[in-house]
Tab-separated table of C-alpha atoms in Angstrom:
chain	number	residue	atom	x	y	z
W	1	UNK	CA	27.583	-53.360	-25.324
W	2	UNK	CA	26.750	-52.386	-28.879
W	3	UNK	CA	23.688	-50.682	-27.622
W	4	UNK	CA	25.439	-49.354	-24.643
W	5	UNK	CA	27.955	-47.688	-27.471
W	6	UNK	CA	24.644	-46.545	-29.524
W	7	UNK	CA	23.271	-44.413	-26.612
W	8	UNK	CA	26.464	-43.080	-25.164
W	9	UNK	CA	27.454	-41.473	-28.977
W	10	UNK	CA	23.764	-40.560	-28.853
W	11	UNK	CA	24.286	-38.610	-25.661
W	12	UNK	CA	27.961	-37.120	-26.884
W	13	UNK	CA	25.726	-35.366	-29.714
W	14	UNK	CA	23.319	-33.803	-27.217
W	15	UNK	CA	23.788	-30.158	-27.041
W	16	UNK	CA	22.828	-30.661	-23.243
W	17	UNK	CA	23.982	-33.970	-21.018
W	18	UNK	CA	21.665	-35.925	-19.363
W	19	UNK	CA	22.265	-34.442	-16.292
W	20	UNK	CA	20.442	-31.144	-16.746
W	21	UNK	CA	17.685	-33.138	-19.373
W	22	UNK	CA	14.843	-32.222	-16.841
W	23	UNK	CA	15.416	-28.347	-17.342
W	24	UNK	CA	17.682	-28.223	-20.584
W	25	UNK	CA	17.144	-30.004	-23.329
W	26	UNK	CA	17.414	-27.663	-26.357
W	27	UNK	CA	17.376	-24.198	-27.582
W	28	UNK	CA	16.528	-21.511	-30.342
W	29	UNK	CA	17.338	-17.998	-31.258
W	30	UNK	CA	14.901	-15.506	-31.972
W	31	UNK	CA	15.461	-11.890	-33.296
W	32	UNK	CA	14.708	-9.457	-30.499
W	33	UNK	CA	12.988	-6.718	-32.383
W	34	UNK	CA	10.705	-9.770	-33.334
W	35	UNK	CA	10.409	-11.036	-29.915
W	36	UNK	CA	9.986	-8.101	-27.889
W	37	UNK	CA	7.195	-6.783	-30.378
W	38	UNK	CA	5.040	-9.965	-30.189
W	39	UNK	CA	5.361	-10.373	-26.119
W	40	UNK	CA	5.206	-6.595	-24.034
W	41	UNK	CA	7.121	-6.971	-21.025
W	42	UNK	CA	5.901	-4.046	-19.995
W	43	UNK	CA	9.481	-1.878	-20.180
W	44	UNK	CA	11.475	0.077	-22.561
W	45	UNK	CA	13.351	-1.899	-24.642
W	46	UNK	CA	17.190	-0.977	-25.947
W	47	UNK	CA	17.268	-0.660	-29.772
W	48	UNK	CA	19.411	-3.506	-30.809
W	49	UNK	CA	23.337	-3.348	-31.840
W	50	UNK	CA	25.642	-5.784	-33.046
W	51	UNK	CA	26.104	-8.931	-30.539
W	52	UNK	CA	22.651	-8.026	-29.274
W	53	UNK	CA	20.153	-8.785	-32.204
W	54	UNK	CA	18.814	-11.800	-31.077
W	55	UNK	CA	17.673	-13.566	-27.381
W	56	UNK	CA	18.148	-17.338	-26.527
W	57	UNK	CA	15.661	-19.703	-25.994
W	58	UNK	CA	15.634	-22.297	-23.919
W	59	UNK	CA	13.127	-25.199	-24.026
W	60	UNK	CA	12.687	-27.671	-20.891
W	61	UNK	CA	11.102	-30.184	-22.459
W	62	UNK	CA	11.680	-31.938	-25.684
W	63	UNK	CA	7.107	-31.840	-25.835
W	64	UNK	CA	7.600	-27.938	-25.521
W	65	UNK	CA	9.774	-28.290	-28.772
W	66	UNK	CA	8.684	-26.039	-31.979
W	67	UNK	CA	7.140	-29.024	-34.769
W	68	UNK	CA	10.383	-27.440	-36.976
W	69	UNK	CA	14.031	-28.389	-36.719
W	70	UNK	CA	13.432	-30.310	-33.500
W	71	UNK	CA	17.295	-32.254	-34.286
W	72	UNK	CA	19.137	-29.061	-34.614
W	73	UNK	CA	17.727	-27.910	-31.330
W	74	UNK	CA	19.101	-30.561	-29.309
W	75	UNK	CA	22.307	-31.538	-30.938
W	76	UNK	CA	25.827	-30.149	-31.258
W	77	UNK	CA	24.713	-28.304	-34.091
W	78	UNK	CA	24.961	-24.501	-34.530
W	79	UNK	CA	21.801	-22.828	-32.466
W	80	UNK	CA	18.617	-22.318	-34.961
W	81	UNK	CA	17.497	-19.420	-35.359
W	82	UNK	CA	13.815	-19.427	-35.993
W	83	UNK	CA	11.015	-16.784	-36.467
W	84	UNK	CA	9.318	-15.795	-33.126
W	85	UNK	CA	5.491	-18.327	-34.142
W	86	UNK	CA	7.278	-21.420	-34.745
W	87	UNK	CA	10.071	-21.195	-31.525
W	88	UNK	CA	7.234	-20.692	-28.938
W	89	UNK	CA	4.353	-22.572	-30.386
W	90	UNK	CA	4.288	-25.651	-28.270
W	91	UNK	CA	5.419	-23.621	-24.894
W	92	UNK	CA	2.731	-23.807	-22.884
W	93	UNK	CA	4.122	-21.133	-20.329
W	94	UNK	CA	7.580	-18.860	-20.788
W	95	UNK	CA	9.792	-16.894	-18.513
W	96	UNK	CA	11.476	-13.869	-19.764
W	97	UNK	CA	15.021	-12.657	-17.548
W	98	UNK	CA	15.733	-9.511	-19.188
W	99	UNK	CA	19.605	-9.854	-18.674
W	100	UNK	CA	22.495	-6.779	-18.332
W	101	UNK	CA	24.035	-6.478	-22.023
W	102	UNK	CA	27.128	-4.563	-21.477
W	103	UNK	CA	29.674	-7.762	-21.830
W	104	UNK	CA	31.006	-7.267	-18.284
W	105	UNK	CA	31.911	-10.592	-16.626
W	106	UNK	CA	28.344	-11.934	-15.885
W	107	UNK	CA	27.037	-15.372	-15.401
W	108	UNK	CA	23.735	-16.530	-15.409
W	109	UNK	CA	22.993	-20.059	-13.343
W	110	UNK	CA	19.762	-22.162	-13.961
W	111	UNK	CA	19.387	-24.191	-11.166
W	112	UNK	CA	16.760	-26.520	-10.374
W	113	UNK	CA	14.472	-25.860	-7.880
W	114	UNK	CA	11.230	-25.356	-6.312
W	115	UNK	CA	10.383	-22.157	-8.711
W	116	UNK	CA	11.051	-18.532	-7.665
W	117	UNK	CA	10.154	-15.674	-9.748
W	118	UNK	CA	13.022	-13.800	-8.032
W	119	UNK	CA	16.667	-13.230	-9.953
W	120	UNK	CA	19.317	-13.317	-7.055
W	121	UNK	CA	22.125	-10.911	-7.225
W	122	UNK	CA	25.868	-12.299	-5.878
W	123	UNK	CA	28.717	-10.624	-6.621
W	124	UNK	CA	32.667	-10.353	-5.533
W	125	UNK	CA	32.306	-7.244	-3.251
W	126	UNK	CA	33.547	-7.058	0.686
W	127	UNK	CA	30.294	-6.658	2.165
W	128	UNK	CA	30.393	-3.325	3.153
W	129	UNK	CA	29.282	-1.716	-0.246
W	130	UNK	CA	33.001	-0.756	-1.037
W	131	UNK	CA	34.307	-1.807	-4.413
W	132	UNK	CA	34.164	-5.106	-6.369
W	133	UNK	CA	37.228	-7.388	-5.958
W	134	UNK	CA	37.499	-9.811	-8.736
W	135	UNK	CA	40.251	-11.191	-7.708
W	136	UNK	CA	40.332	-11.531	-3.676
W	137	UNK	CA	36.450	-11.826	-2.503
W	138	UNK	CA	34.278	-14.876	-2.515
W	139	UNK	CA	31.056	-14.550	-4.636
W	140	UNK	CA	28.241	-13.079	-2.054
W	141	UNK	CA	25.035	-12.754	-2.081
W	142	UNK	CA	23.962	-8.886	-2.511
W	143	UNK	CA	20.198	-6.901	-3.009
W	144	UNK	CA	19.581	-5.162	-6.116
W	145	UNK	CA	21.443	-1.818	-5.152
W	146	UNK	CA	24.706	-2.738	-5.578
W	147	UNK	CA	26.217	-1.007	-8.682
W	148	UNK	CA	28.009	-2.337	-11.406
W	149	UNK	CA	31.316	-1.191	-9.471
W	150	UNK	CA	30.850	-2.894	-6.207
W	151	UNK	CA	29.518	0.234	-4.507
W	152	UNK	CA	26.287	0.165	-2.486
W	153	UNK	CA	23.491	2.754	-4.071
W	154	UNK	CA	20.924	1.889	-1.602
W	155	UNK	CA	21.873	2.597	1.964
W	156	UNK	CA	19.689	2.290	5.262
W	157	UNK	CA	18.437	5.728	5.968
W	158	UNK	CA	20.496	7.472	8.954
W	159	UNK	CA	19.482	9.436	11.433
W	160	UNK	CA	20.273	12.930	9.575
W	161	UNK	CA	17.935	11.931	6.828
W	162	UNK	CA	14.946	11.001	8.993
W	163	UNK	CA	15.459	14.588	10.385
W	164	UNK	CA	15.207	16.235	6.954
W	165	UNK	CA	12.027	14.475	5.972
W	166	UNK	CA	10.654	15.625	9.534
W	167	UNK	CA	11.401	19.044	8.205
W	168	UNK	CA	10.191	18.618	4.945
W	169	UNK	CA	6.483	17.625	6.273
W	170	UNK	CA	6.322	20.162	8.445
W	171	UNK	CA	4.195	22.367	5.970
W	172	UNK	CA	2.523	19.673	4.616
W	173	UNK	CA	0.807	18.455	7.817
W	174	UNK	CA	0.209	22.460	9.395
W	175	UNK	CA	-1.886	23.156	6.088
W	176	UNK	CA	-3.299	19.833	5.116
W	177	UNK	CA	-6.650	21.290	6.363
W	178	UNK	CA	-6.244	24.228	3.823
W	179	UNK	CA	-5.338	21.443	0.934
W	180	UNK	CA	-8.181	19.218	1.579
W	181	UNK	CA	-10.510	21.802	1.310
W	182	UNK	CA	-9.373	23.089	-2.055
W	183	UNK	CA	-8.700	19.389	-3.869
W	184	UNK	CA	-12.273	18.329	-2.517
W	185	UNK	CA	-14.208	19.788	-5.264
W	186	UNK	CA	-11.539	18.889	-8.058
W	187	UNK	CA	-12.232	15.137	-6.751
W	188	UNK	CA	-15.603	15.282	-6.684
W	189	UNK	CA	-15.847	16.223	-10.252
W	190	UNK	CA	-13.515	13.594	-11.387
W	191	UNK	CA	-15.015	10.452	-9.281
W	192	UNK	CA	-17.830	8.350	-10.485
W	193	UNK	CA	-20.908	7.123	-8.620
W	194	UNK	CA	-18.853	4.605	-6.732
W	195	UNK	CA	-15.933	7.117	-5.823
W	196	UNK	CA	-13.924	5.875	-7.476
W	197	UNK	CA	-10.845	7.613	-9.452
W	198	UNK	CA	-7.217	7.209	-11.062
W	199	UNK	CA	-4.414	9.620	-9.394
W	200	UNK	CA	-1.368	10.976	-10.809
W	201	UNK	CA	1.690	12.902	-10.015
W	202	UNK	CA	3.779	14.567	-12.887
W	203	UNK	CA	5.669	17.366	-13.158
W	204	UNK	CA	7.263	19.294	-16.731
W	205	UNK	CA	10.214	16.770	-16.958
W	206	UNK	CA	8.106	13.918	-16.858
W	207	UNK	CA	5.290	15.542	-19.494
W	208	UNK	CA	6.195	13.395	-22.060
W	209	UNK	CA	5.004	10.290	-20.571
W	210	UNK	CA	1.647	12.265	-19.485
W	211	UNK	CA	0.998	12.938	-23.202
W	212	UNK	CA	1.635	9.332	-24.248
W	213	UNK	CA	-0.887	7.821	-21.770
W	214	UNK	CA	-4.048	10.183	-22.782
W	215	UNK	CA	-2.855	9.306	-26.621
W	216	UNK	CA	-2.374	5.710	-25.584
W	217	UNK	CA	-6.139	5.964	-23.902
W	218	UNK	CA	-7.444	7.601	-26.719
W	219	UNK	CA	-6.123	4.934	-29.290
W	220	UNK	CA	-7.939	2.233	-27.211
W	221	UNK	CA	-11.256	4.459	-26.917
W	222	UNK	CA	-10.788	4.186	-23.101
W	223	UNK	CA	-12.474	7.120	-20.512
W	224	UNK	CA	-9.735	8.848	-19.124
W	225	UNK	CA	-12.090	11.381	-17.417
W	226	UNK	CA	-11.599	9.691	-14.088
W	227	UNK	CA	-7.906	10.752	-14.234
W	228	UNK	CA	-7.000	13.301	-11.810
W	229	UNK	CA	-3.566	14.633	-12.214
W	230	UNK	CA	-1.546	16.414	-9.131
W	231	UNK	CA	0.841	18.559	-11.355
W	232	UNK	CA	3.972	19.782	-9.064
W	233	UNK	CA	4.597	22.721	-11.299
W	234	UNK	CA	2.339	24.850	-13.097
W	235	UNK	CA	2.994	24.207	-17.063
W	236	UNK	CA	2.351	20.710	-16.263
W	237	UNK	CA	-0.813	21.650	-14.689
W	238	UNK	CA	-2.014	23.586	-17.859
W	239	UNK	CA	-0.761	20.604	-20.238
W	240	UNK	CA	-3.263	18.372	-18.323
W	241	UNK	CA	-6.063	20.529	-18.286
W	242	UNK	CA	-4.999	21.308	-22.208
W	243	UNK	CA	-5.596	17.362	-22.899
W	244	UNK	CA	-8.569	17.115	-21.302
W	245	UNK	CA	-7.395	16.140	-17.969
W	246	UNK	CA	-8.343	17.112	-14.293
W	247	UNK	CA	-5.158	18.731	-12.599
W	248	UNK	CA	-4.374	19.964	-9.089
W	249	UNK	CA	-1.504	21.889	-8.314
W	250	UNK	CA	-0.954	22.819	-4.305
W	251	UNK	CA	1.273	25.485	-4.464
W	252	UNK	CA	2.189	24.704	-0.774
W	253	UNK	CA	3.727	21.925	-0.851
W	254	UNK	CA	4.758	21.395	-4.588
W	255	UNK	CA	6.098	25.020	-5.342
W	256	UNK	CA	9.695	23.472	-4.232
W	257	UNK	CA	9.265	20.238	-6.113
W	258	UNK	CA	12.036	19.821	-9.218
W	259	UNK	CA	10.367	21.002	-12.630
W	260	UNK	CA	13.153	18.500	-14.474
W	261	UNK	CA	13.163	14.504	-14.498
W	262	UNK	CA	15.130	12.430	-12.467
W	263	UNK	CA	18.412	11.856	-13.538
W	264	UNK	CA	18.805	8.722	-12.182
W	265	UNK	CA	16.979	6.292	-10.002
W	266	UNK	CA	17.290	7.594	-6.352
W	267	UNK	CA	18.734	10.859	-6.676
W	268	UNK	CA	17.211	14.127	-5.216
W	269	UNK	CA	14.293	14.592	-8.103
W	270	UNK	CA	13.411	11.245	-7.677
W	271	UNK	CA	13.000	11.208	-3.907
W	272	UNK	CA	11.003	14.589	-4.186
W	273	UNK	CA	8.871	13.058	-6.549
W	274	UNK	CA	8.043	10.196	-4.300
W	275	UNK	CA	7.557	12.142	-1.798
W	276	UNK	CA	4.645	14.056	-4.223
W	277	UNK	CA	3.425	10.827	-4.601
W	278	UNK	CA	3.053	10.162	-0.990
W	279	UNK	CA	0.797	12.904	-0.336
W	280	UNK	CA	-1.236	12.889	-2.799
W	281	UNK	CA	-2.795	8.926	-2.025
W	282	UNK	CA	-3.212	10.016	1.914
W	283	UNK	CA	-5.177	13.532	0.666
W	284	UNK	CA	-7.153	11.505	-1.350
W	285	UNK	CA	-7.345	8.705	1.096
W	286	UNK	CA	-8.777	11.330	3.525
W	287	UNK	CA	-11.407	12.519	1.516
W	288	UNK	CA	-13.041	8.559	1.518
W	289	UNK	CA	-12.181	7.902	-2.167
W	290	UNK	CA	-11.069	4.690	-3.689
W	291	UNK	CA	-8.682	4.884	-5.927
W	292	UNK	CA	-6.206	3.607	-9.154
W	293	UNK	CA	-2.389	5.220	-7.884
W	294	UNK	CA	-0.261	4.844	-10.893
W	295	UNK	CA	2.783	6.306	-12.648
W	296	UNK	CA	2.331	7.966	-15.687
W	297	UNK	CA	4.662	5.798	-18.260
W	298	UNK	CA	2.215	3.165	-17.326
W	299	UNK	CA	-0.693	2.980	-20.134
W	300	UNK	CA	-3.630	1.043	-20.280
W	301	UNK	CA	-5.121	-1.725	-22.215
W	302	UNK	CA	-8.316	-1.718	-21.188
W	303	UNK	CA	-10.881	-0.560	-18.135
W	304	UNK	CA	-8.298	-1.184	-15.193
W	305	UNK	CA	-11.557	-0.638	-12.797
W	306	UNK	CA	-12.873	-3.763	-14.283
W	307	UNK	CA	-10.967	-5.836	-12.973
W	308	UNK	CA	-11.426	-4.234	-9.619
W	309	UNK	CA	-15.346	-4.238	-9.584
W	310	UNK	CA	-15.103	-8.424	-10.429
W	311	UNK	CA	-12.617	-9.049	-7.286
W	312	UNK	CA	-14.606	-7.048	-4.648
W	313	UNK	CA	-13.312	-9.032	-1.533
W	314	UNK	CA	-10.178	-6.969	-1.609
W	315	UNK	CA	-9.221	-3.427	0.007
W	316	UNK	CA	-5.897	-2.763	-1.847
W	317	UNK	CA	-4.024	-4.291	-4.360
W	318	UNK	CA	-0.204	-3.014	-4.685
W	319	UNK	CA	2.359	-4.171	-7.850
């Protein structure tokens, strides 16, 4: 009984029980600014404010434990906070859930599982993309375009829309003979021996992002002369060609494309844009090229056709 009582106030002083010891069994905090500067997650990150400075750390294992202030980590103690090198240095792998920050009534459950890389969404909404309801609806589980509010962003496409697309490739497809002949050269010149190029679509409100990937490229002494820009207005097309770039403007079908950036994800810039983005990788898919599609706030750290040219059993890779 005496070492009965031994191990149960051993357990009491566990900052996790033993029922969750197989996925929780201590944490750390790190400052953010630290963290997020040592490991790119490959997004923007929000400058830090008050409540916000640091992230939580969770360790699994007591064996991926830091070789510092292993007691504090796992005991009712107040959380550690410890410099970015010695929290991670005996994690073998780590899983970063970049997490909403507003202070709205959010919880985040660690269940486990088989592993999923996917974050599930439930929330206390009707069903029918109407409002949330604290108070009255059942927790449900809801896709990623359901808004803060309870209200739907992402609908199924009706009828009515499908229509206005129809409309909207009407010019495209009577002059796609025209369009093909003039970006034929322009691709030509860009390609390399393989024909092989990187494609773009930008347009003035988006310019900013343009600029940071050539002076991203040029920082790394990587060839950007592969790139091949479709600009959907023309002071974006003389900004490329300004940098060094390749740029195509089709005055047929981009003249009516937005000049400004989307306002928000979804909205009327943003579907135009996609829909730039659309044509451009079936032109150049007509011509017989092989090609890199990617946004322009994406920058590089090395050759991305590298890694293409060692994995040569595959036709198309997609993120």
């Amino acid at each position: 009984e005496a070492v009965k009582k031994v191990h149960d106030e051993y357990n009491n002083m566990k900052r996790f029980p033993e029922t969750v010891q197989k996925f929780a069994t201590g944490m750390s905090r790190i400052n953010k600014d630290e963290f997020t500067n040592q490991f790119d997650t490959g997004v923007p990150i929000d400058q830090s404010k008050p409540g916000e400075e640091e992230i939580l750390l969770l360790y699994s294992s007591e064996r991926a434990f830091p070789n510092k202030k292993k007691y504090e980590l796992s005991s009712m103690t107040p959380i550690p906070a410890m410099s970015v090198n010695d929290a991670t240095e005996n994690c073998e792998e780590m899983h970063i859930i970049l997490t909403d920050h507003s202070n709205r009534k959010q919880c985040v459950a660690l269940v486990p599982q088989f592993e999923s890389f996917h974050i599930q969404k439930w929330m206390r909404v009707d069903g029918k993309g109407g409002k949330l309801d604290g108070q009255n609806e059942e927790l449900r589980y809801v896709s990623r375009g359901y808004q803060a509010n309870g209200r739907e962003k992402f609908r199924p496409p009706e009828p009515k829309h499908t229509r206005r697309f129809w409309d909207m490739l009407v010019p495209y497809i009577q002059n796609i003979d025209l369009v093909l002949s003039n970006l034929k050269p322009l691709v030509e010149k860009v390609s390399n021996d393989k024909k092989e190029l990187v494609v773009m679509v930008c347009n003035k409100g988006q310019s900013e992002l343009l600029m940071n990937f050539v002076c991203s490229a040029k920082a790394r002494n990587l060839d950007y002369s592969r790139v091949l820009v479709f600009a959907t207005d023309v002071e974006t097309k003389e900004l490329a060609e300004s940098m060094g770039l390749t740029a195509f403007y089709d005055e047929i079908n981009f003249s009516s494309m937005p000049s400004d950036a989307a306002r928000g994800y979804g909205d009327r810039r943003f579907v135009a844009m996609m829909l730039a983005k659309v044509f451009c990788v079936q032109l150049v898919s007509m011509l017989g090229y092989s090609f890199l599609f990617q946004d322009v706030d994406i920058v590089w750290y090395q050759d991305p056709f590298q890694y293409f040219h060692e994995h040569p059993e595959f036709d198309a890779y997609f993120q």
